[in-house]
mmCIF file of C-alpha atoms in Angstrom:
data_model
loop_
_atom_site.group_PDB
_atom_site.id
_atom_site.type_symbol
_atom_site.label_atom_id
_atom_site.label_comp_id
_atom_site.label_asym_id
_atom_site.label_seq_id
_atom_site.Cartn_x
_atom_site.Cartn_y
_atom_site.Cartn_z
ATOM 1 C CA UNK A 246 -64.371 -14.742 -50.298
ATOM 2 C CA UNK A 247 -60.761 -13.549 -50.348
ATOM 3 C CA UNK A 248 -61.740 -10.446 -48.395
ATOM 4 C CA UNK A 249 -63.578 -12.543 -45.789
ATOM 5 C CA UNK A 250 -60.541 -14.824 -45.437
ATOM 6 C CA UNK A 251 -58.327 -11.785 -44.878
ATOM 7 C CA UNK A 252 -60.638 -10.493 -42.145
ATOM 8 C CA UNK A 253 -60.591 -13.890 -40.433
ATOM 9 C CA UNK A 254 -56.774 -13.984 -40.501
ATOM 10 C CA UNK A 255 -56.582 -10.515 -38.966
ATOM 11 C CA UNK A 256 -59.049 -11.502 -36.250
ATOM 12 C CA UNK A 257 -57.051 -14.628 -35.366
ATOM 13 C CA UNK A 258 -53.773 -12.650 -35.366
ATOM 14 C CA UNK A 259 -55.226 -10.009 -33.050
ATOM 15 C CA UNK A 260 -56.521 -12.693 -30.691
ATOM 16 C CA UNK A 261 -53.177 -14.495 -30.611
ATOM 17 C CA UNK A 262 -51.077 -11.379 -29.993
ATOM 18 C CA UNK A 263 -49.367 -11.625 -26.625
ATOM 19 C CA UNK A 264 -48.851 -8.417 -24.655
ATOM 20 C CA UNK A 265 -45.385 -8.560 -23.061
ATOM 21 C CA UNK A 266 -44.473 -5.996 -20.376
ATOM 22 C CA UNK A 267 -41.185 -5.087 -18.706
ATOM 23 C CA UNK A 268 -39.681 -2.169 -16.795
ATOM 24 C CA UNK A 269 -36.101 -2.806 -17.954
ATOM 25 C CA UNK A 270 -35.377 -0.407 -20.796
ATOM 26 C CA UNK A 271 -31.634 -1.154 -20.754
ATOM 27 C CA UNK A 272 -32.290 -4.348 -22.693
ATOM 28 C CA UNK A 273 -35.020 -3.155 -25.033
ATOM 29 C CA UNK A 274 -33.082 -3.964 -28.225
ATOM 30 C CA UNK A 275 -32.324 -7.477 -26.982
ATOM 31 C CA UNK A 276 -35.925 -7.991 -25.855
ATOM 32 C CA UNK A 277 -37.208 -6.971 -29.263
ATOM 33 C CA UNK A 278 -34.825 -9.427 -30.933
ATOM 34 C CA UNK A 279 -36.019 -12.181 -28.631
ATOM 35 C CA UNK A 280 -39.694 -11.527 -29.254
ATOM 36 C CA UNK A 281 -39.131 -11.415 -32.996
ATOM 37 C CA UNK A 282 -37.315 -14.761 -32.821
ATOM 38 C CA UNK A 283 -40.186 -16.225 -30.782
ATOM 39 C CA UNK A 284 -42.716 -15.103 -33.388
ATOM 40 C CA UNK A 285 -40.627 -16.630 -36.185
ATOM 41 C CA UNK A 286 -40.366 -19.909 -34.264
ATOM 42 C CA UNK A 287 -44.028 -20.177 -33.223
ATOM 43 C CA UNK A 288 -46.094 -17.856 -35.401
ATOM 44 C CA UNK A 289 -47.402 -16.123 -32.249
ATOM 45 C CA UNK A 290 -47.361 -12.328 -32.462
ATOM 46 C CA UNK A 291 -46.024 -10.399 -29.474
ATOM 47 C CA UNK A 292 -46.367 -6.711 -28.608
ATOM 48 C CA UNK A 293 -43.518 -5.206 -26.579
ATOM 49 C CA UNK A 294 -44.570 -2.840 -23.754
ATOM 50 C CA UNK A 295 -41.921 -0.870 -21.863
ATOM 51 C CA UNK A 296 -43.427 0.629 -18.691
ATOM 52 C CA UNK A 297 -41.230 2.874 -16.491
ATOM 53 C CA UNK A 298 -40.550 1.469 -13.028
ATOM 54 C CA UNK A 299 -42.404 4.343 -11.374
ATOM 55 C CA UNK A 300 -45.709 3.364 -12.996
ATOM 56 C CA UNK A 301 -45.111 -0.339 -13.670
ATOM 57 C CA UNK A 302 -46.627 -1.538 -10.400
ATOM 58 C CA UNK A 303 -49.637 0.720 -10.822
ATOM 59 C CA UNK A 304 -50.261 -1.063 -14.113
ATOM 60 C CA UNK A 305 -49.710 -4.369 -12.358
ATOM 61 C CA UNK A 306 -52.490 -3.554 -9.907
ATOM 62 C CA UNK A 307 -54.889 -4.396 -12.742
ATOM 63 C CA UNK A 308 -53.999 -8.018 -11.989
ATOM 64 C CA UNK A 309 -55.741 -7.646 -8.650
ATOM 65 C CA UNK A 310 -58.653 -5.633 -10.011
ATOM 66 C CA UNK A 311 -59.257 -8.309 -12.616
ATOM 67 C CA UNK A 312 -59.480 -5.805 -15.453
ATOM 68 C CA UNK A 313 -57.445 -5.668 -18.625
ATOM 69 C CA UNK A 314 -53.831 -6.647 -18.126
ATOM 70 C CA UNK A 315 -50.727 -7.711 -19.972
ATOM 71 C CA UNK A 316 -50.321 -11.396 -20.847
ATOM 72 C CA UNK A 317 -46.699 -11.849 -19.779
ATOM 73 C CA UNK A 318 -45.084 -9.569 -17.217
ATOM 74 C CA UNK A 319 -41.754 -9.214 -15.494
ATOM 75 C CA UNK A 320 -41.954 -9.874 -11.754
ATOM 76 C CA UNK A 321 -39.452 -9.353 -8.941
ATOM 77 C CA UNK A 322 -39.221 -11.215 -5.647
ATOM 78 C CA UNK A 323 -40.101 -8.184 -3.531
ATOM 79 C CA UNK A 324 -43.570 -8.017 -5.059
ATOM 80 C CA UNK A 325 -44.181 -11.655 -5.984
ATOM 81 C CA UNK A 326 -45.589 -12.866 -2.601
ATOM 82 C CA UNK A 327 -48.343 -10.261 -2.621
ATOM 83 C CA UNK A 328 -49.564 -11.055 -6.138
ATOM 84 C CA UNK A 329 -49.228 -14.792 -5.541
ATOM 85 C CA UNK A 330 -51.258 -14.610 -2.316
ATOM 86 C CA UNK A 331 -54.033 -12.634 -4.016
ATOM 87 C CA UNK A 332 -54.592 -15.216 -6.732
ATOM 88 C CA UNK A 333 -53.472 -12.705 -9.359
ATOM 89 C CA UNK A 334 -51.071 -15.111 -11.105
ATOM 90 C CA UNK A 335 -51.964 -18.043 -13.300
ATOM 91 C CA UNK A 336 -50.136 -21.381 -12.686
ATOM 92 C CA UNK A 337 -47.799 -22.106 -15.581
ATOM 93 C CA UNK A 338 -47.786 -25.680 -16.856
ATOM 94 C CA UNK A 339 -44.141 -26.069 -17.846
ATOM 95 C CA UNK A 340 -43.106 -29.063 -19.903
ATOM 96 C CA UNK A 341 -41.153 -31.639 -17.843
ATOM 97 C CA UNK A 342 -38.086 -30.981 -20.014
ATOM 98 C CA UNK A 343 -38.189 -27.214 -19.406
ATOM 99 C CA UNK A 344 -38.836 -27.662 -15.699
ATOM 100 C CA UNK A 345 -35.814 -29.927 -15.412
ATOM 101 C CA UNK A 346 -33.533 -27.445 -17.187
ATOM 102 C CA UNK A 347 -34.403 -24.421 -15.062
ATOM 103 C CA UNK A 348 -32.227 -23.523 -12.034
ATOM 104 C CA UNK A 349 -34.088 -25.341 -9.269
ATOM 105 C CA UNK A 350 -33.286 -22.860 -6.515
ATOM 106 C CA UNK A 351 -34.678 -19.965 -8.559
ATOM 107 C CA UNK A 352 -37.693 -22.014 -9.658
ATOM 108 C CA UNK A 353 -38.485 -22.851 -6.022
ATOM 109 C CA UNK A 354 -38.721 -19.149 -5.173
ATOM 110 C CA UNK A 355 -41.577 -18.795 -7.662
ATOM 111 C CA UNK A 356 -43.342 -22.050 -6.761
ATOM 112 C CA UNK A 357 -46.250 -21.958 -4.311
ATOM 113 C CA UNK A 358 -47.963 -25.138 -3.130
ATOM 114 C CA UNK A 359 -46.389 -27.103 -5.987
ATOM 115 C CA UNK A 360 -47.660 -24.622 -8.586
ATOM 116 C CA UNK A 361 -45.162 -22.716 -10.738
ATOM 117 C CA UNK A 362 -46.312 -19.087 -10.751
ATOM 118 C CA UNK A 363 -43.214 -17.581 -12.354
ATOM 119 C CA UNK A 364 -40.552 -18.734 -14.807
ATOM 120 C CA UNK A 365 -37.177 -17.455 -13.550
ATOM 121 C CA UNK A 366 -35.051 -15.270 -15.793
ATOM 122 C CA UNK A 367 -31.270 -15.027 -15.858
ATOM 123 C CA UNK A 368 -29.523 -13.983 -12.631
ATOM 124 C CA UNK A 369 -29.109 -10.228 -12.257
ATOM 125 C CA UNK A 370 -25.767 -10.203 -10.470
ATOM 126 C CA UNK A 371 -24.302 -7.381 -8.388
ATOM 127 C CA UNK A 372 -21.157 -6.562 -10.304
ATOM 128 C CA UNK A 373 -18.078 -4.355 -9.925
ATOM 129 C CA UNK A 374 -16.954 -2.420 -12.996
ATOM 130 C CA UNK A 375 -13.749 -0.442 -13.369
ATOM 131 C CA UNK A 376 -12.497 2.190 -15.805
ATOM 132 C CA UNK A 377 -9.143 0.713 -16.861
ATOM 133 C CA UNK A 378 -7.966 3.928 -18.460
ATOM 134 C CA UNK A 379 -8.351 5.794 -15.166
ATOM 135 C CA UNK A 380 -6.652 2.976 -13.246
ATOM 136 C CA UNK A 381 -3.665 3.146 -15.586
ATOM 137 C CA UNK A 382 -3.603 6.944 -15.598
ATOM 138 C CA UNK A 383 -3.490 7.070 -11.796
ATOM 139 C CA UNK A 384 -1.068 4.146 -11.421
ATOM 140 C CA UNK A 385 -3.589 1.915 -9.632
ATOM 141 C CA UNK A 386 -3.126 -1.883 -9.993
ATOM 142 C CA UNK A 387 -5.989 -3.427 -11.949
ATOM 143 C CA UNK A 388 -7.705 -6.175 -9.903
ATOM 144 C CA UNK A 389 -8.182 -9.363 -11.928
ATOM 145 C CA UNK A 390 -9.254 -12.189 -9.615
ATOM 146 C CA UNK A 391 -9.294 -10.778 -6.072
ATOM 147 C CA UNK A 392 -8.791 -7.716 -3.904
ATOM 148 C CA UNK A 393 -9.757 -6.603 -0.426
ATOM 149 C CA UNK A 394 -12.135 -3.857 0.608
ATOM 150 C CA UNK A 395 -9.169 -1.856 1.891
ATOM 151 C CA UNK A 396 -7.474 -2.188 -1.496
ATOM 152 C CA UNK A 397 -10.650 -1.025 -3.189
ATOM 153 C CA UNK A 398 -10.888 1.885 -0.774
ATOM 154 C CA UNK A 399 -7.277 2.918 -1.403
ATOM 155 C CA UNK A 400 -7.846 2.633 -5.143
ATOM 156 C CA UNK A 401 -10.902 4.876 -4.835
ATOM 157 C CA UNK A 402 -8.792 7.487 -3.020
ATOM 158 C CA UNK A 403 -6.232 7.584 -5.838
ATOM 159 C CA UNK A 404 -8.986 7.680 -8.439
ATOM 160 C CA UNK A 405 -10.600 10.766 -6.856
ATOM 161 C CA UNK A 406 -9.116 13.973 -8.243
ATOM 162 C CA UNK A 407 -9.884 17.155 -10.183
ATOM 163 C CA UNK A 408 -8.695 17.527 -13.762
ATOM 164 C CA UNK A 409 -7.021 20.737 -15.011
ATOM 165 C CA UNK A 410 -10.290 21.674 -16.769
ATOM 166 C CA UNK A 411 -12.078 21.595 -13.404
ATOM 167 C CA UNK A 412 -13.922 18.303 -13.942
ATOM 168 C CA UNK A 413 -14.112 16.176 -10.812
ATOM 169 C CA UNK A 414 -13.336 12.465 -11.101
ATOM 170 C CA UNK A 415 -14.704 10.229 -8.348
ATOM 171 C CA UNK A 416 -13.427 6.934 -7.016
ATOM 172 C CA UNK A 417 -16.678 5.011 -6.504
ATOM 173 C CA UNK A 418 -20.505 5.321 -6.439
ATOM 174 C CA UNK A 419 -21.145 4.796 -2.717
ATOM 175 C CA UNK A 420 -24.473 6.668 -2.867
ATOM 176 C CA UNK A 421 -25.826 3.609 -4.712
ATOM 177 C CA UNK A 422 -24.477 1.284 -2.013
ATOM 178 C CA UNK A 423 -26.970 1.985 0.759
ATOM 179 C CA UNK A 424 -26.459 -1.056 2.943
ATOM 180 C CA UNK A 425 -30.030 -2.413 2.790
ATOM 181 C CA UNK A 426 -30.183 -2.410 -1.025
ATOM 182 C CA UNK A 427 -29.094 -5.372 -3.121
ATOM 183 C CA UNK A 428 -25.878 -3.536 -4.027
ATOM 184 C CA UNK A 429 -24.960 -2.694 -0.441
ATOM 185 C CA UNK A 430 -25.989 -6.139 0.749
ATOM 186 C CA UNK A 431 -23.383 -7.713 -1.520
ATOM 187 C CA UNK A 432 -20.854 -6.172 0.888
ATOM 188 C CA UNK A 433 -22.940 -7.132 3.930
ATOM 189 C CA UNK A 434 -23.103 -10.836 3.021
ATOM 190 C CA UNK A 435 -19.408 -10.791 2.122
ATOM 191 C CA UNK A 436 -18.760 -9.408 5.601
ATOM 192 C CA UNK A 437 -20.442 -12.417 7.237
ATOM 193 C CA UNK A 438 -24.034 -11.157 7.316
ATOM 194 C CA UNK A 439 -26.768 -13.778 7.598
ATOM 195 C CA UNK A 440 -29.951 -11.767 6.994
ATOM 196 C CA UNK A 441 -31.685 -8.586 8.167
ATOM 197 C CA UNK A 442 -34.762 -10.347 9.581
ATOM 198 C CA UNK A 443 -34.651 -13.358 11.882
ATOM 199 C CA UNK A 444 -37.272 -15.718 13.253
ATOM 200 C CA UNK A 445 -37.489 -15.956 17.032
ATOM 201 C CA UNK A 446 -39.924 -18.691 18.072
ATOM 202 C CA UNK A 447 -43.111 -17.995 16.139
ATOM 203 C CA UNK A 448 -42.385 -14.314 15.510
ATOM 204 C CA UNK A 449 -39.929 -12.192 13.512
ATOM 205 C CA UNK A 450 -37.640 -9.327 14.420
ATOM 206 C CA UNK A 451 -34.996 -7.065 12.890
ATOM 207 C CA UNK A 452 -31.468 -8.448 12.822
ATOM 208 C CA UNK A 453 -29.443 -5.250 12.440
ATOM 209 C CA UNK A 454 -26.379 -6.617 14.213
ATOM 210 C CA UNK A 455 -22.722 -5.601 14.461
ATOM 211 C CA UNK A 456 -21.990 -6.949 10.974
ATOM 212 C CA UNK A 457 -24.725 -4.705 9.575
ATOM 213 C CA UNK A 458 -23.307 -1.709 11.444
ATOM 214 C CA UNK A 459 -19.707 -2.391 10.411
ATOM 215 C CA UNK A 460 -20.661 -2.833 6.756
ATOM 216 C CA UNK A 461 -22.806 0.290 6.755
ATOM 217 C CA UNK A 462 -20.014 2.321 8.327
ATOM 218 C CA UNK A 463 -17.433 1.202 5.769
ATOM 219 C CA UNK A 464 -19.729 2.082 2.890
ATOM 220 C CA UNK A 465 -20.912 5.349 4.420
ATOM 221 C CA UNK A 466 -17.334 6.429 5.180
ATOM 222 C CA UNK A 467 -16.587 6.318 1.456
ATOM 223 C CA UNK A 468 -18.881 9.343 1.137
ATOM 224 C CA UNK A 469 -18.373 11.347 4.328
ATOM 225 C CA UNK A 470 -14.910 10.381 5.623
ATOM 226 C CA UNK A 471 -12.828 9.325 2.617
ATOM 227 C CA UNK A 472 -14.803 11.601 0.282
ATOM 228 C CA UNK A 473 -14.220 9.306 -2.691
ATOM 229 C CA UNK A 474 -17.876 9.288 -3.713
ATOM 230 C CA UNK A 475 -20.139 12.208 -4.512
ATOM 231 C CA UNK A 476 -22.596 12.986 -1.744
ATOM 232 C CA UNK A 477 -26.275 13.742 -2.274
ATOM 233 C CA UNK A 478 -25.651 17.310 -3.476
ATOM 234 C CA UNK A 479 -22.241 17.000 -5.137
ATOM 235 C CA UNK A 480 -23.135 15.941 -8.656
ATOM 236 C CA UNK A 481 -26.018 16.500 -11.021
ATOM 237 C CA UNK A 482 -25.147 13.225 -12.752
ATOM 238 C CA UNK A 483 -26.048 9.761 -11.516
ATOM 239 C CA UNK A 484 -23.307 7.231 -10.798
ATOM 240 C CA UNK A 485 -23.695 5.356 -14.078
ATOM 241 C CA UNK A 486 -23.552 8.652 -16.012
ATOM 242 C CA UNK A 487 -20.312 9.634 -14.269
ATOM 243 C CA UNK A 488 -18.805 6.225 -15.050
ATOM 244 C CA UNK A 489 -19.995 6.454 -18.641
ATOM 245 C CA UNK A 490 -18.433 9.908 -18.981
ATOM 246 C CA UNK A 491 -15.064 8.742 -17.634
ATOM 247 C CA UNK A 492 -15.551 10.599 -14.338
ATOM 248 C CA UNK A 493 -15.688 7.576 -12.019
ATOM 249 C CA UNK A 494 -13.134 4.814 -11.530
ATOM 250 C CA UNK A 495 -15.189 2.082 -9.798
ATOM 251 C CA UNK A 496 -18.871 1.465 -10.314
ATOM 252 C CA UNK A 497 -20.976 -1.161 -8.524
ATOM 253 C CA UNK A 498 -24.396 -2.133 -9.834
ATOM 254 C CA UNK A 499 -25.916 -4.989 -11.847
ATOM 255 C CA UNK A 500 -24.682 -7.274 -14.607
ATOM 256 C CA UNK A 501 -27.241 -5.785 -17.023
ATOM 257 C CA UNK A 502 -25.207 -2.558 -17.285
ATOM 258 C CA UNK A 503 -23.169 -4.045 -20.136
ATOM 259 C CA UNK A 504 -25.988 -2.861 -22.426
ATOM 260 C CA UNK A 505 -25.542 0.700 -21.125
ATOM 261 C CA UNK A 506 -21.771 0.686 -21.648
ATOM 262 C CA UNK A 507 -22.312 -0.179 -25.317
ATOM 263 C CA UNK A 508 -23.583 3.370 -25.778
ATOM 264 C CA UNK A 509 -20.057 4.625 -24.951
ATOM 265 C CA UNK A 510 -17.666 2.772 -27.290
ATOM 266 C CA UNK A 511 -14.754 4.887 -26.045
ATOM 267 C CA UNK A 512 -15.208 3.687 -22.452
ATOM 268 C CA UNK A 513 -12.438 1.236 -21.508
ATOM 269 C CA UNK A 514 -14.334 -0.781 -18.922
ATOM 270 C CA UNK A 515 -13.843 -4.206 -17.407
ATOM 271 C CA UNK A 516 -15.309 -6.388 -14.677
ATOM 272 C CA UNK A 517 -13.550 -6.558 -11.322
ATOM 273 C CA UNK A 518 -14.173 -9.043 -8.510
ATOM 274 C CA UNK A 519 -16.261 -8.206 -5.486
ATOM 275 C CA UNK A 520 -13.851 -7.241 -2.706
ATOM 276 C CA UNK A 521 -13.000 -9.484 0.218
ATOM 277 C CA UNK A 522 -14.525 -7.840 3.281
ATOM 278 C CA UNK A 523 -13.112 -10.121 5.964
ATOM 279 C CA UNK A 524 -9.898 -12.104 5.871
ATOM 280 C CA UNK A 525 -10.522 -15.718 4.958
ATOM 281 C CA UNK A 526 -14.096 -15.054 3.795
ATOM 282 C CA UNK A 527 -14.749 -15.408 0.093
ATOM 283 C CA UNK A 528 -16.939 -12.607 -1.316
ATOM 284 C CA UNK A 529 -20.595 -13.601 -1.110
ATOM 285 C CA UNK A 530 -22.508 -11.329 -3.403
ATOM 286 C CA UNK A 531 -26.161 -10.898 -4.259
ATOM 287 C CA UNK A 532 -28.161 -11.780 -7.320
ATOM 288 C CA UNK A 533 -31.751 -10.914 -8.110
ATOM 289 C CA UNK A 534 -34.045 -13.509 -9.638
ATOM 290 C CA UNK A 535 -36.689 -11.906 -11.790
ATOM 291 C CA UNK A 536 -39.337 -14.006 -13.492
ATOM 292 C CA UNK A 537 -41.959 -13.967 -16.188
ATOM 293 C CA UNK A 538 -45.485 -14.336 -14.830
ATOM 294 C CA UNK A 539 -48.848 -14.765 -16.531
ATOM 295 C CA UNK A 540 -51.603 -12.739 -14.820
ATOM 296 C CA UNK A 541 -54.870 -14.553 -14.136
ATOM 297 C CA UNK A 542 -56.610 -11.956 -16.290
ATOM 298 C CA UNK A 543 -54.566 -12.818 -19.390
ATOM 299 C CA UNK A 544 -56.723 -13.270 -22.487
ATOM 300 C CA UNK A 545 -54.055 -15.366 -24.260
ATOM 301 C CA UNK A 546 -52.845 -17.720 -21.559
ATOM 302 C CA UNK A 547 -51.716 -20.660 -23.685
ATOM 303 C CA UNK A 548 -49.654 -18.406 -25.946
ATOM 304 C CA UNK A 549 -48.347 -16.586 -22.849
ATOM 305 C CA UNK A 550 -47.217 -19.875 -21.273
ATOM 306 C CA UNK A 551 -45.328 -20.735 -24.449
ATOM 307 C CA UNK A 552 -43.572 -17.369 -24.495
ATOM 308 C CA UNK A 553 -42.516 -17.597 -20.832
ATOM 309 C CA UNK A 554 -41.103 -21.121 -21.283
ATOM 310 C CA UNK A 555 -39.384 -20.324 -24.580
ATOM 311 C CA UNK A 556 -37.841 -17.098 -23.248
ATOM 312 C CA UNK A 557 -36.218 -18.851 -20.286
ATOM 313 C CA UNK A 558 -35.312 -22.291 -21.579
ATOM 314 C CA UNK A 559 -34.981 -22.354 -25.374
ATOM 315 C CA UNK A 560 -31.433 -22.602 -26.755
ATOM 316 C CA UNK A 561 -32.222 -19.767 -29.155
ATOM 317 C CA UNK A 562 -33.276 -17.316 -26.441
ATOM 318 C CA UNK A 563 -30.356 -18.207 -24.180
ATOM 319 C CA UNK A 564 -27.930 -17.840 -27.066
ATOM 320 C CA UNK A 565 -29.295 -14.416 -28.012
ATOM 321 C CA UNK A 566 -29.000 -13.157 -24.434
ATOM 322 C CA UNK A 567 -25.520 -14.560 -23.828
ATOM 323 C CA UNK A 568 -24.398 -13.288 -27.219
ATOM 324 C CA UNK A 569 -25.461 -9.793 -26.193
ATOM 325 C CA UNK A 570 -23.397 -9.964 -23.001
ATOM 326 C CA UNK A 571 -26.369 -10.567 -20.703
ATOM 327 C CA UNK A 572 -26.662 -13.546 -18.367
ATOM 328 C CA UNK A 573 -29.358 -15.921 -19.640
ATOM 329 C CA UNK A 574 -31.437 -18.186 -17.403
ATOM 330 C CA UNK A 575 -29.245 -21.180 -18.270
ATOM 331 C CA UNK A 576 -26.122 -19.134 -17.573
ATOM 332 C CA UNK A 577 -23.586 -21.926 -17.058
ATOM 333 C CA UNK A 578 -24.653 -23.743 -20.234
ATOM 334 C CA UNK A 579 -23.958 -20.599 -22.287
ATOM 335 C CA UNK A 580 -20.860 -19.461 -20.446
ATOM 336 C CA UNK A 581 -18.574 -19.616 -23.517
ATOM 337 C CA UNK A 582 -21.065 -17.587 -25.588
ATOM 338 C CA UNK A 583 -21.200 -14.926 -22.866
ATOM 339 C CA UNK A 584 -17.409 -14.739 -22.568
ATOM 340 C CA UNK A 585 -16.996 -14.495 -26.333
ATOM 341 C CA UNK A 586 -19.427 -11.583 -26.377
ATOM 342 C CA UNK A 587 -17.266 -9.658 -23.876
ATOM 343 C CA UNK A 588 -13.668 -10.373 -24.934
ATOM 344 C CA UNK A 589 -10.951 -8.836 -22.801
ATOM 345 C CA UNK A 590 -13.402 -7.557 -20.172
ATOM 346 C CA UNK A 591 -12.412 -10.026 -17.409
ATOM 347 C CA UNK A 592 -15.940 -11.485 -17.521
ATOM 348 C CA UNK A 593 -14.604 -14.717 -16.030
ATOM 349 C CA UNK A 594 -14.977 -13.185 -12.545
ATOM 350 C CA UNK A 595 -18.754 -13.056 -12.984
ATOM 351 C CA UNK A 596 -18.904 -16.833 -13.321
ATOM 352 C CA UNK A 597 -16.267 -17.373 -10.629
ATOM 353 C CA UNK A 598 -18.544 -15.587 -8.136
ATOM 354 C CA UNK A 599 -21.887 -17.074 -9.233
ATOM 355 C CA UNK A 600 -21.706 -20.246 -7.083
ATOM 356 C CA UNK A 601 -21.248 -18.168 -3.916
ATOM 357 C CA UNK A 602 -24.035 -15.675 -4.628
ATOM 358 C CA UNK A 603 -27.174 -15.451 -2.491
ATOM 359 C CA UNK A 604 -30.704 -14.103 -2.940
ATOM 360 C CA UNK A 605 -31.344 -11.489 -0.265
ATOM 361 C CA UNK A 606 -34.221 -12.137 2.153
ATOM 362 C CA UNK A 607 -34.781 -15.550 0.521
ATOM 363 C CA UNK A 608 -35.827 -17.164 3.820
ATOM 364 C CA UNK A 609 -38.516 -14.571 4.628
ATOM 365 C CA UNK A 610 -39.900 -13.909 1.149
ATOM 366 C CA UNK A 611 -43.418 -15.028 2.043
ATOM 367 C CA UNK A 612 -43.920 -12.662 4.995
ATOM 368 C CA UNK A 613 -47.236 -10.834 4.659
ATOM 369 C CA UNK A 614 -45.837 -7.316 5.061
ATOM 370 C CA UNK A 615 -42.248 -7.737 3.872
ATOM 371 C CA UNK A 616 -42.426 -4.815 1.370
ATOM 372 C CA UNK A 617 -43.564 -2.460 4.143
ATOM 373 C CA UNK A 618 -40.814 -3.728 6.484
ATOM 374 C CA UNK A 619 -38.153 -3.203 3.837
ATOM 375 C CA UNK A 620 -39.541 0.252 3.021
ATOM 376 C CA UNK A 621 -39.218 1.199 6.705
ATOM 377 C CA UNK A 622 -35.628 -0.050 6.741
ATOM 378 C CA UNK A 623 -34.781 1.793 3.524
ATOM 379 C CA UNK A 624 -36.339 5.060 4.695
ATOM 380 C CA UNK A 625 -34.384 5.023 7.939
ATOM 381 C CA UNK A 626 -31.050 4.129 6.324
ATOM 382 C CA UNK A 627 -31.585 6.777 3.664
ATOM 383 C CA UNK A 628 -31.466 9.378 6.432
ATOM 384 C CA UNK A 629 -27.897 8.289 7.160
ATOM 385 C CA UNK A 630 -26.927 8.103 3.487
ATOM 386 C CA UNK A 631 -28.159 11.640 2.860
ATOM 387 C CA UNK A 632 -26.388 12.964 5.958
ATOM 388 C CA UNK A 633 -29.590 13.785 7.860
ATOM 389 C CA UNK A 634 -29.072 11.329 10.726
ATOM 390 C CA UNK A 635 -26.094 9.634 12.321
ATOM 391 C CA UNK A 636 -25.585 5.969 11.484
ATOM 392 C CA UNK A 637 -26.319 4.924 15.090
ATOM 393 C CA UNK A 638 -29.591 6.840 15.139
ATOM 394 C CA UNK A 639 -30.610 5.620 11.675
ATOM 395 C CA UNK A 640 -30.107 1.988 12.688
ATOM 396 C CA UNK A 641 -31.957 2.573 15.967
ATOM 397 C CA UNK A 642 -34.894 4.052 14.035
ATOM 398 C CA UNK A 643 -34.798 1.261 11.444
ATOM 399 C CA UNK A 644 -34.857 -1.416 14.158
ATOM 400 C CA UNK A 645 -37.802 0.184 15.972
ATOM 401 C CA UNK A 646 -39.805 0.771 12.782
ATOM 402 C CA UNK A 647 -39.136 -2.724 11.478
ATOM 403 C CA UNK A 648 -40.049 -4.426 14.736
ATOM 404 C CA UNK A 649 -43.308 -2.465 14.982
ATOM 405 C CA UNK A 650 -44.306 -3.932 11.611
ATOM 406 C CA UNK A 651 -42.841 -7.393 12.171
ATOM 407 C CA UNK A 652 -45.084 -7.929 15.194
ATOM 408 C CA UNK A 653 -47.924 -8.383 12.710
ATOM 409 C CA UNK A 654 -45.990 -10.363 10.091
ATOM 410 C CA UNK A 655 -47.442 -13.725 9.108
ATOM 411 C CA UNK A 656 -46.355 -16.257 6.476
ATOM 412 C CA UNK A 657 -48.595 -16.018 3.417
ATOM 413 C CA UNK A 658 -48.345 -19.771 2.753
#
């Protein structure tokens, strides 16, 4: 009888195990802590699955095929409309309390026809990091609450030099700031940009205007005119590796990089504000809203719903994330916990900029072929960033390629 009972317990445990999948390996340790805490709070077992970005969406295609799939998956806004329109996502019945606590703007982005198809995660904010040791070594003023793009550019010039041992130190990672990416678009919106696609009557067209050109030129000049950023062939290391190694003074990427910097305890880093691009215009950066979704093919839906809600709205989960120096879903409510986790890093600027942040392409997220349009834009602009086409020609190509696709764009709902 005891043996039979043991077999039954194992069978129930296997059935209840939730398969959780993410592409973000930078926060694996935190994720594993969260899932362990969820299991302790609910008794539901969870298996952690880290799938590299390059193959993650191939795995996700199982949602469409209707075969075996994960129970809870990370989702981004670029891909969400397609999966939502194909019926690949299961509506999540959030408790009224949880629904009321979630950021309503982010929740709306994952709500289709009054059905919640994704539970938003903490904002992934485009962030400026600086190496304070290099700033002090080169006599560059450390920006605390504000600075202009020109001041950032001048700082990058002073921070670009070659050490006596032959090691090159770079000012900034402009190769990561291609203007159509979320990182480059933080500068575009700060420069007065309103969006790269506009609606004209009942159709859509590219909106690569003078603001787009001016922003692209300023960012591109950091590589090819000012030479304060490594070009495509000038370093075997990626931008974050150069910053981590003390060979880059300014690094722009996402707020999740705090987990990466922990691997270099000798790195004297701090947050810096996004630069003011235009006089009188407050910086208007970009944040990504990822979400947890439950595929329609999930075999453990009820347990999956509980995990998604707990992960985003429970005090315990938000406290763990903020305590690790990552922005939780209820960021403002756990502001003090976040700041305490990053003492002396000037993390206050992250919260100072949050109210003025925008989600890129938010107004055209449900266009039927948006991923293809954005791929066309990215491919064309990459030709300029790699030095294979002039900026004028790259924008001309991007506009033509985008418009050819946008002629067939239709709202999915």
